[in-house]
Amino acid sequence: MRQSLLSILFLASATLLAGDPAKDLPKFQGGDLQKYWNDACARCHGFNGNGRDNNGAPLPDAGFDFTDSRKANKKKDSDWVKITLEGKEKMPAFKDKMSADDVQKMVAIMRKFSAK
Ligand code: HEC
Protein backbone atom coordinates (compact mmCIF):
# COMPACT_ATOMS: atom_id res chain seq x y z
CA MET A 1 0.00 0.00 0.00
CA ARG A 2 2.69 2.43 1.08
CA GLN A 3 4.73 1.20 -1.84
CA SER A 4 2.00 1.89 -4.38
CA LEU A 5 1.25 5.31 -2.91
CA LEU A 6 4.91 6.19 -3.27
CA SER A 7 5.05 5.05 -6.87
CA ILE A 8 1.92 7.07 -7.68
CA LEU A 9 3.57 10.15 -6.19
CA PHE A 10 6.74 9.40 -8.09
CA LEU A 11 4.86 8.93 -11.36
CA ALA A 12 2.86 12.11 -10.90
CA SER A 13 5.96 14.21 -10.30
CA ALA A 14 7.89 12.45 -13.08
CA THR A 15 5.03 13.21 -15.48
CA LEU A 16 4.98 16.86 -14.44
CA LEU A 17 8.73 17.16 -14.83
CA ALA A 18 8.92 15.28 -18.11
CA GLY A 19 5.94 17.00 -19.68
CA ASP A 20 4.81 15.84 -23.11
CA PRO A 21 6.79 12.71 -24.12
CA ALA A 22 6.36 13.57 -27.81
CA LYS A 23 8.27 16.83 -27.35
CA ASP A 24 12.03 17.25 -27.79
CA LEU A 25 12.57 13.94 -29.52
CA PRO A 26 16.22 13.69 -30.55
CA LYS A 27 17.29 13.07 -34.14
CA PHE A 28 19.08 9.81 -34.89
CA GLN A 29 22.73 10.76 -35.47
CA GLY A 30 23.89 7.35 -36.61
CA GLY A 31 25.58 4.77 -34.44
CA ASP A 32 23.89 2.68 -31.79
CA LEU A 33 20.20 2.07 -32.53
CA GLN A 34 19.67 0.46 -29.13
CA LYS A 35 20.82 3.70 -27.56
CA TYR A 36 18.45 5.63 -29.82
CA TRP A 37 15.59 3.37 -28.67
CA ASN A 38 16.47 4.33 -25.08
CA ASP A 39 16.67 8.04 -25.93
CA ALA A 40 13.69 8.42 -28.27
CA CYS A 41 11.32 5.47 -27.91
CA ALA A 42 11.64 4.21 -24.32
CA ARG A 43 9.90 7.28 -22.87
CA CYS A 44 6.67 5.87 -24.31
CA HIS A 45 7.44 2.21 -25.06
CA GLY A 46 9.73 1.39 -22.12
CA PHE A 47 13.37 0.31 -22.14
CA ASN A 48 12.23 -3.30 -22.56
CA GLY A 49 9.52 -2.54 -25.10
CA ASN A 50 6.82 -3.62 -22.70
CA GLY A 51 5.31 -0.16 -22.24
CA ARG A 52 6.37 0.01 -18.60
CA ASP A 53 8.75 2.24 -16.68
CA ASN A 54 11.66 0.94 -14.60
CA ASN A 55 9.32 0.41 -11.63
CA GLY A 56 7.02 -1.76 -13.72
CA ALA A 57 4.27 0.85 -13.88
CA PRO A 58 2.46 1.19 -17.22
CA LEU A 59 3.53 4.21 -19.28
CA PRO A 60 0.58 6.37 -20.36
CA ASP A 61 1.47 6.59 -24.08
CA ALA A 62 2.80 3.08 -24.74
CA GLY A 63 0.12 1.99 -27.20
CA PHE A 64 1.65 -1.44 -27.87
CA ASP A 65 3.43 -4.15 -25.88
CA PHE A 66 6.38 -5.31 -27.99
CA THR A 67 7.04 -8.20 -25.57
CA ASP A 68 3.65 -9.77 -26.36
CA SER A 69 4.96 -12.22 -28.95
CA ARG A 70 1.50 -13.47 -29.89
CA LYS A 71 0.53 -9.95 -30.99
CA ALA A 72 3.96 -8.92 -32.25
CA ASN A 73 4.25 -11.98 -34.50
CA LYS A 74 1.09 -10.93 -36.31
CA LYS A 75 2.66 -7.61 -37.26
CA LYS A 76 4.56 -7.15 -40.47
CA ASP A 77 7.97 -5.47 -40.54
CA SER A 78 6.67 -3.19 -43.29
CA ASP A 79 3.79 -1.99 -41.05
CA TRP A 80 6.21 -1.18 -38.23
CA VAL A 81 8.44 0.71 -40.62
CA LYS A 82 5.48 2.67 -41.95
CA ILE A 83 4.10 3.55 -38.49
CA THR A 84 7.54 4.64 -37.26
CA LEU A 85 8.08 6.86 -40.30
CA GLU A 86 4.55 8.25 -40.63
CA GLY A 87 3.29 8.07 -37.04
CA LYS A 88 -0.17 6.96 -35.93
CA GLU A 89 -2.46 8.77 -33.47
CA LYS A 90 -0.24 9.44 -30.42
CA MET A 91 2.77 7.76 -32.03
CA PRO A 92 4.90 10.59 -33.46
CA ALA A 93 6.27 10.41 -37.02
CA PHE A 94 10.04 9.90 -37.17
CA LYS A 95 10.57 10.50 -40.88
CA ASP A 96 12.40 13.76 -40.17
CA LYS A 97 14.51 12.06 -37.47
CA MET A 98 15.48 8.71 -39.02
CA SER A 99 16.04 7.37 -42.53
CA ALA A 100 13.87 4.52 -43.81
CA ASP A 101 16.98 2.30 -43.74
CA ASP A 102 17.61 3.01 -40.07
CA VAL A 103 13.95 2.39 -39.22
CA GLN A 104 14.18 -0.95 -41.02
CA LYS A 105 17.16 -1.82 -38.78
CA MET A 106 15.22 -0.63 -35.72
CA VAL A 107 12.61 -3.31 -36.45
CA ALA A 108 15.21 -5.93 -35.48
CA ILE A 109 15.42 -4.31 -32.03
CA MET A 110 11.62 -4.29 -31.71
CA ARG A 111 11.54 -7.99 -32.67
CA LYS A 112 14.09 -8.84 -29.96
CA PHE A 113 11.74 -7.63 -27.21
CA SER A 114 9.36 -10.51 -27.87
CA ALA A 115 12.07 -13.06 -28.64
CA LYS A 116 13.21 -13.12 -25.00
C1 HEC B 1 5.12 9.99 -27.54
C2 HEC B 1 5.10 8.57 -27.33
C3 HEC B 1 5.79 7.66 -28.32
C4 HEC B 1 7.11 7.70 -28.73
C5 HEC B 1 8.19 8.69 -28.33
C6 HEC B 1 7.28 6.58 -29.62
N1 HEC B 1 6.09 5.90 -29.74
FE1 HEC B 1 5.75 4.28 -30.94
N2 HEC B 1 3.78 4.29 -30.42
C7 HEC B 1 3.19 5.17 -29.52
C8 HEC B 1 1.77 4.89 -29.43
C9 HEC B 1 0.77 5.60 -28.55
C10 HEC B 1 1.51 3.83 -30.33
C11 HEC B 1 0.16 3.20 -30.67
C12 HEC B 1 -0.41 3.90 -31.89
C13 HEC B 1 -1.77 3.37 -32.28
O1 HEC B 1 -1.87 2.20 -32.66
O2 HEC B 1 -2.74 4.13 -32.19
C14 HEC B 1 2.80 3.48 -30.91
C15 HEC B 1 2.97 2.48 -31.85
C16 HEC B 1 4.18 2.10 -32.39
C17 HEC B 1 4.34 1.05 -33.36
C18 HEC B 1 3.23 0.17 -33.93
C19 HEC B 1 2.97 -1.01 -33.01
C20 HEC B 1 1.80 -1.84 -33.51
O3 HEC B 1 2.04 -2.82 -34.25
O4 HEC B 1 0.66 -1.52 -33.18
C21 HEC B 1 5.68 1.00 -33.66
C22 HEC B 1 6.34 0.05 -34.64
C23 HEC B 1 6.34 2.01 -32.87
N3 HEC B 1 5.40 2.67 -32.11
C24 HEC B 1 7.71 2.25 -32.88
C25 HEC B 1 8.33 3.31 -32.23
C26 HEC B 1 9.75 3.60 -32.35
C27 HEC B 1 10.74 2.79 -33.15
C28 HEC B 1 9.96 4.72 -31.61
C29 HEC B 1 11.25 5.49 -31.43
C30 HEC B 1 12.04 5.75 -32.64
C31 HEC B 1 8.68 5.12 -31.03
N4 HEC B 1 7.73 4.22 -31.42
C32 HEC B 1 8.48 6.24 -30.22
C33 HEC B 1 3.85 6.15 -28.81
C34 HEC B 1 5.17 6.53 -28.97
PDB file of C-alpha atoms and ligand atoms in Angstrom:
ATOM      1  CA  MET A   1       0.000   0.000   0.000  1.00  0.00           C
ATOM      2  CA  ARG A   2       2.687   2.433   1.081  1.00  0.00           C
ATOM      3  CA  GLN A   3       4.732   1.199  -1.845  1.00  0.00           C
ATOM      4  CA  SER A   4       1.998   1.891  -4.384  1.00  0.00           C
ATOM      5  CA  LEU A   5       1.251   5.313  -2.914  1.00  0.00           C
ATOM      6  CA  LEU A   6       4.912   6.188  -3.273  1.00  0.00           C
ATOM      7  CA  SER A   7       5.047   5.054  -6.868  1.00  0.00           C
ATOM      8  CA  ILE A   8       1.925   7.073  -7.684  1.00  0.00           C
ATOM      9  CA  LEU A   9       3.569  10.152  -6.189  1.00  0.00           C
ATOM     10  CA  PHE A  10       6.741   9.397  -8.090  1.00  0.00           C
ATOM     11  CA  LEU A  11       4.861   8.928 -11.355  1.00  0.00           C
ATOM     12  CA  ALA A  12       2.865  12.107 -10.896  1.00  0.00           C
ATOM     13  CA  SER A  13       5.961  14.207 -10.305  1.00  0.00           C
ATOM     14  CA  ALA A  14       7.887  12.447 -13.079  1.00  0.00           C
ATOM     15  CA  THR A  15       5.029  13.209 -15.478  1.00  0.00           C
ATOM     16  CA  LEU A  16       4.981  16.857 -14.443  1.00  0.00           C
ATOM     17  CA  LEU A  17       8.732  17.164 -14.827  1.00  0.00           C
ATOM     18  CA  ALA A  18       8.924  15.279 -18.105  1.00  0.00           C
ATOM     19  CA  GLY A  19       5.938  17.002 -19.681  1.00  0.00           C
ATOM     20  CA  ASP A  20       4.814  15.841 -23.108  1.00  0.00           C
ATOM     21  CA  PRO A  21       6.791  12.712 -24.122  1.00  0.00           C
ATOM     22  CA  ALA A  22       6.357  13.566 -27.807  1.00  0.00           C
ATOM     23  CA  LYS A  23       8.271  16.828 -27.346  1.00  0.00           C
ATOM     24  CA  ASP A  24      12.029  17.254 -27.788  1.00  0.00           C
ATOM     25  CA  LEU A  25      12.573  13.935 -29.519  1.00  0.00           C
ATOM     26  CA  PRO A  26      16.220  13.689 -30.553  1.00  0.00           C
ATOM     27  CA  LYS A  27      17.288  13.072 -34.144  1.00  0.00           C
ATOM     28  CA  PHE A  28      19.085   9.809 -34.888  1.00  0.00           C
ATOM     29  CA  GLN A  29      22.730  10.760 -35.468  1.00  0.00           C
ATOM     30  CA  GLY A  30      23.894   7.355 -36.606  1.00  0.00           C
ATOM     31  CA  GLY A  31      25.583   4.769 -34.438  1.00  0.00           C
ATOM     32  CA  ASP A  32      23.894   2.675 -31.792  1.00  0.00           C
ATOM     33  CA  LEU A  33      20.204   2.071 -32.531  1.00  0.00           C
ATOM     34  CA  GLN A  34      19.674   0.461 -29.132  1.00  0.00           C
ATOM     35  CA  LYS A  35      20.823   3.705 -27.556  1.00  0.00           C
ATOM     36  CA  TYR A  36      18.449   5.627 -29.817  1.00  0.00           C
ATOM     37  CA  TRP A  37      15.591   3.368 -28.668  1.00  0.00           C
ATOM     38  CA  ASN A  38      16.474   4.331 -25.085  1.00  0.00           C
ATOM     39  CA  ASP A  39      16.665   8.042 -25.928  1.00  0.00           C
ATOM     40  CA  ALA A  40      13.692   8.415 -28.269  1.00  0.00           C
ATOM     41  CA  CYS A  41      11.321   5.473 -27.911  1.00  0.00           C
ATOM     42  CA  ALA A  42      11.638   4.214 -24.324  1.00  0.00           C
ATOM     43  CA  ARG A  43       9.902   7.279 -22.867  1.00  0.00           C
ATOM     44  CA  CYS A  44       6.667   5.868 -24.308  1.00  0.00           C
ATOM     45  CA  HIS A  45       7.443   2.208 -25.058  1.00  0.00           C
ATOM     46  CA  GLY A  46       9.729   1.389 -22.117  1.00  0.00           C
ATOM     47  CA  PHE A  47      13.366   0.308 -22.136  1.00  0.00           C
ATOM     48  CA  ASN A  48      12.226  -3.303 -22.560  1.00  0.00           C
ATOM     49  CA  GLY A  49       9.524  -2.536 -25.096  1.00  0.00           C
ATOM     50  CA  ASN A  50       6.816  -3.623 -22.698  1.00  0.00           C
ATOM     51  CA  GLY A  51       5.309  -0.163 -22.236  1.00  0.00           C
ATOM     52  CA  ARG A  52       6.367   0.008 -18.602  1.00  0.00           C
ATOM     53  CA  ASP A  53       8.750   2.239 -16.681  1.00  0.00           C
ATOM     54  CA  ASN A  54      11.656   0.943 -14.598  1.00  0.00           C
ATOM     55  CA  ASN A  55       9.319   0.414 -11.630  1.00  0.00           C
ATOM     56  CA  GLY A  56       7.022  -1.758 -13.715  1.00  0.00           C
ATOM     57  CA  ALA A  57       4.266   0.853 -13.884  1.00  0.00           C
ATOM     58  CA  PRO A  58       2.464   1.191 -17.216  1.00  0.00           C
ATOM     59  CA  LEU A  59       3.529   4.208 -19.279  1.00  0.00           C
ATOM     60  CA  PRO A  60       0.576   6.367 -20.364  1.00  0.00           C
ATOM     61  CA  ASP A  61       1.472   6.591 -24.076  1.00  0.00           C
ATOM     62  CA  ALA A  62       2.800   3.081 -24.737  1.00  0.00           C
ATOM     63  CA  GLY A  63       0.123   1.987 -27.195  1.00  0.00           C
ATOM     64  CA  PHE A  64       1.649  -1.435 -27.874  1.00  0.00           C
ATOM     65  CA  ASP A  65       3.429  -4.149 -25.884  1.00  0.00           C
ATOM     66  CA  PHE A  66       6.382  -5.306 -27.990  1.00  0.00           C
ATOM     67  CA  THR A  67       7.041  -8.201 -25.573  1.00  0.00           C
ATOM     68  CA  ASP A  68       3.654  -9.769 -26.356  1.00  0.00           C
ATOM     69  CA  SER A  69       4.965 -12.221 -28.952  1.00  0.00           C
ATOM     70  CA  ARG A  70       1.496 -13.472 -29.895  1.00  0.00           C
ATOM     71  CA  LYS A  71       0.534  -9.955 -30.991  1.00  0.00           C
ATOM     72  CA  ALA A  72       3.961  -8.921 -32.247  1.00  0.00           C
ATOM     73  CA  ASN A  73       4.249 -11.978 -34.502  1.00  0.00           C
ATOM     74  CA  LYS A  74       1.093 -10.928 -36.312  1.00  0.00           C
ATOM     75  CA  LYS A  75       2.660  -7.607 -37.259  1.00  0.00           C
ATOM     76  CA  LYS A  76       4.557  -7.154 -40.466  1.00  0.00           C
ATOM     77  CA  ASP A  77       7.973  -5.470 -40.540  1.00  0.00           C
ATOM     78  CA  SER A  78       6.665  -3.191 -43.289  1.00  0.00           C
ATOM     79  CA  ASP A  79       3.794  -1.993 -41.053  1.00  0.00           C
ATOM     80  CA  TRP A  80       6.211  -1.183 -38.230  1.00  0.00           C
ATOM     81  CA  VAL A  81       8.444   0.715 -40.623  1.00  0.00           C
ATOM     82  CA  LYS A  82       5.482   2.670 -41.948  1.00  0.00           C
ATOM     83  CA  ILE A  83       4.097   3.552 -38.493  1.00  0.00           C
ATOM     84  CA  THR A  84       7.537   4.642 -37.257  1.00  0.00           C
ATOM     85  CA  LEU A  85       8.076   6.859 -40.298  1.00  0.00           C
ATOM     86  CA  GLU A  86       4.546   8.254 -40.632  1.00  0.00           C
ATOM     87  CA  GLY A  87       3.292   8.072 -37.045  1.00  0.00           C
ATOM     88  CA  LYS A  88      -0.170   6.963 -35.933  1.00  0.00           C
ATOM     89  CA  GLU A  89      -2.458   8.770 -33.469  1.00  0.00           C
ATOM     90  CA  LYS A  90      -0.239   9.440 -30.422  1.00  0.00           C
ATOM     91  CA  MET A  91       2.769   7.763 -32.031  1.00  0.00           C
ATOM     92  CA  PRO A  92       4.896  10.594 -33.459  1.00  0.00           C
ATOM     93  CA  ALA A  93       6.272  10.407 -37.019  1.00  0.00           C
ATOM     94  CA  PHE A  94      10.043   9.899 -37.172  1.00  0.00           C
ATOM     95  CA  LYS A  95      10.572  10.498 -40.882  1.00  0.00           C
ATOM     96  CA  ASP A  96      12.398  13.760 -40.175  1.00  0.00           C
ATOM     97  CA  LYS A  97      14.515  12.057 -37.473  1.00  0.00           C
ATOM     98  CA  MET A  98      15.483   8.712 -39.024  1.00  0.00           C
ATOM     99  CA  SER A  99      16.042   7.370 -42.528  1.00  0.00           C
ATOM    100  CA  ALA A 100      13.866   4.517 -43.808  1.00  0.00           C
ATOM    101  CA  ASP A 101      16.978   2.305 -43.736  1.00  0.00           C
ATOM    102  CA  ASP A 102      17.614   3.014 -40.068  1.00  0.00           C
ATOM    103  CA  VAL A 103      13.948   2.393 -39.220  1.00  0.00           C
ATOM    104  CA  GLN A 104      14.181  -0.946 -41.016  1.00  0.00           C
ATOM    105  CA  LYS A 105      17.163  -1.819 -38.779  1.00  0.00           C
ATOM    106  CA  MET A 106      15.225  -0.633 -35.719  1.00  0.00           C
ATOM    107  CA  VAL A 107      12.609  -3.310 -36.455  1.00  0.00           C
ATOM    108  CA  ALA A 108      15.212  -5.928 -35.476  1.00  0.00           C
ATOM    109  CA  ILE A 109      15.416  -4.310 -32.025  1.00  0.00           C
ATOM    110  CA  MET A 110      11.622  -4.288 -31.712  1.00  0.00           C
ATOM    111  CA  ARG A 111      11.541  -7.989 -32.671  1.00  0.00           C
ATOM    112  CA  LYS A 112      14.093  -8.843 -29.961  1.00  0.00           C
ATOM    113  CA  PHE A 113      11.740  -7.626 -27.214  1.00  0.00           C
ATOM    114  CA  SER A 114       9.360 -10.510 -27.872  1.00  0.00           C
ATOM    115  CA  ALA A 115      12.068 -13.063 -28.641  1.00  0.00           C
ATOM    116  CA  LYS A 116      13.214 -13.120 -25.000  1.00  0.00           C
TER     117      LYS A 116
HETATM  118  C1  HEC B   1       5.117   9.990 -27.542  1.00  0.00           C
HETATM  119  C2  HEC B   1       5.104   8.568 -27.328  1.00  0.00           C
HETATM  120  C3  HEC B   1       5.793   7.657 -28.322  1.00  0.00           C
HETATM  121  C4  HEC B   1       7.115   7.700 -28.734  1.00  0.00           C
HETATM  122  C5  HEC B   1       8.187   8.687 -28.334  1.00  0.00           C
HETATM  123  C6  HEC B   1       7.282   6.576 -29.618  1.00  0.00           C
HETATM  124  N1  HEC B   1       6.094   5.901 -29.744  1.00  0.00           N
HETATM  125 FE1  HEC B   1       5.752   4.284 -30.935  1.00  0.00          FE
HETATM  126  N2  HEC B   1       3.777   4.292 -30.415  1.00  0.00           N
HETATM  127  C7  HEC B   1       3.194   5.172 -29.521  1.00  0.00           C
HETATM  128  C8  HEC B   1       1.770   4.891 -29.435  1.00  0.00           C
HETATM  129  C9  HEC B   1       0.771   5.601 -28.552  1.00  0.00           C
HETATM  130  C10 HEC B   1       1.511   3.831 -30.333  1.00  0.00           C
HETATM  131  C11 HEC B   1       0.159   3.199 -30.666  1.00  0.00           C
HETATM  132  C12 HEC B   1      -0.406   3.902 -31.891  1.00  0.00           C
HETATM  133  C13 HEC B   1      -1.773   3.374 -32.277  1.00  0.00           C
HETATM  134  O1  HEC B   1      -1.871   2.199 -32.656  1.00  0.00           O
HETATM  135  O2  HEC B   1      -2.744   4.129 -32.187  1.00  0.00           O
HETATM  136  C14 HEC B   1       2.802   3.475 -30.913  1.00  0.00           C
HETATM  137  C15 HEC B   1       2.970   2.476 -31.847  1.00  0.00           C
HETATM  138  C16 HEC B   1       4.181   2.100 -32.386  1.00  0.00           C
HETATM  139  C17 HEC B   1       4.343   1.052 -33.364  1.00  0.00           C
HETATM  140  C18 HEC B   1       3.229   0.173 -33.933  1.00  0.00           C
HETATM  141  C19 HEC B   1       2.973  -1.010 -33.012  1.00  0.00           C
HETATM  142  C20 HEC B   1       1.800  -1.844 -33.514  1.00  0.00           C
HETATM  143  O3  HEC B   1       2.039  -2.820 -34.250  1.00  0.00           O
HETATM  144  O4  HEC B   1       0.656  -1.521 -33.181  1.00  0.00           O
HETATM  145  C21 HEC B   1       5.679   0.998 -33.661  1.00  0.00           C
HETATM  146  C22 HEC B   1       6.337   0.047 -34.638  1.00  0.00           C
HETATM  147  C23 HEC B   1       6.340   2.010 -32.871  1.00  0.00           C
HETATM  148  N3  HEC B   1       5.401   2.666 -32.111  1.00  0.00           N
HETATM  149  C24 HEC B   1       7.706   2.247 -32.881  1.00  0.00           C
HETATM  150  C25 HEC B   1       8.333   3.309 -32.227  1.00  0.00           C
HETATM  151  C26 HEC B   1       9.745   3.603 -32.346  1.00  0.00           C
HETATM  152  C27 HEC B   1      10.743   2.791 -33.146  1.00  0.00           C
HETATM  153  C28 HEC B   1       9.962   4.723 -31.612  1.00  0.00           C
HETATM  154  C29 HEC B   1      11.254   5.491 -31.427  1.00  0.00           C
HETATM  155  C30 HEC B   1      12.042   5.751 -32.636  1.00  0.00           C
HETATM  156  C31 HEC B   1       8.680   5.118 -31.030  1.00  0.00           C
HETATM  157  N4  HEC B   1       7.728   4.224 -31.421  1.00  0.00           N
HETATM  158  C32 HEC B   1       8.480   6.239 -30.221  1.00  0.00           C
HETATM  159  C33 HEC B   1       3.853   6.151 -28.806  1.00  0.00           C
HETATM  160  C34 HEC B   1       5.168   6.526 -28.967  1.00  0.00           C
END
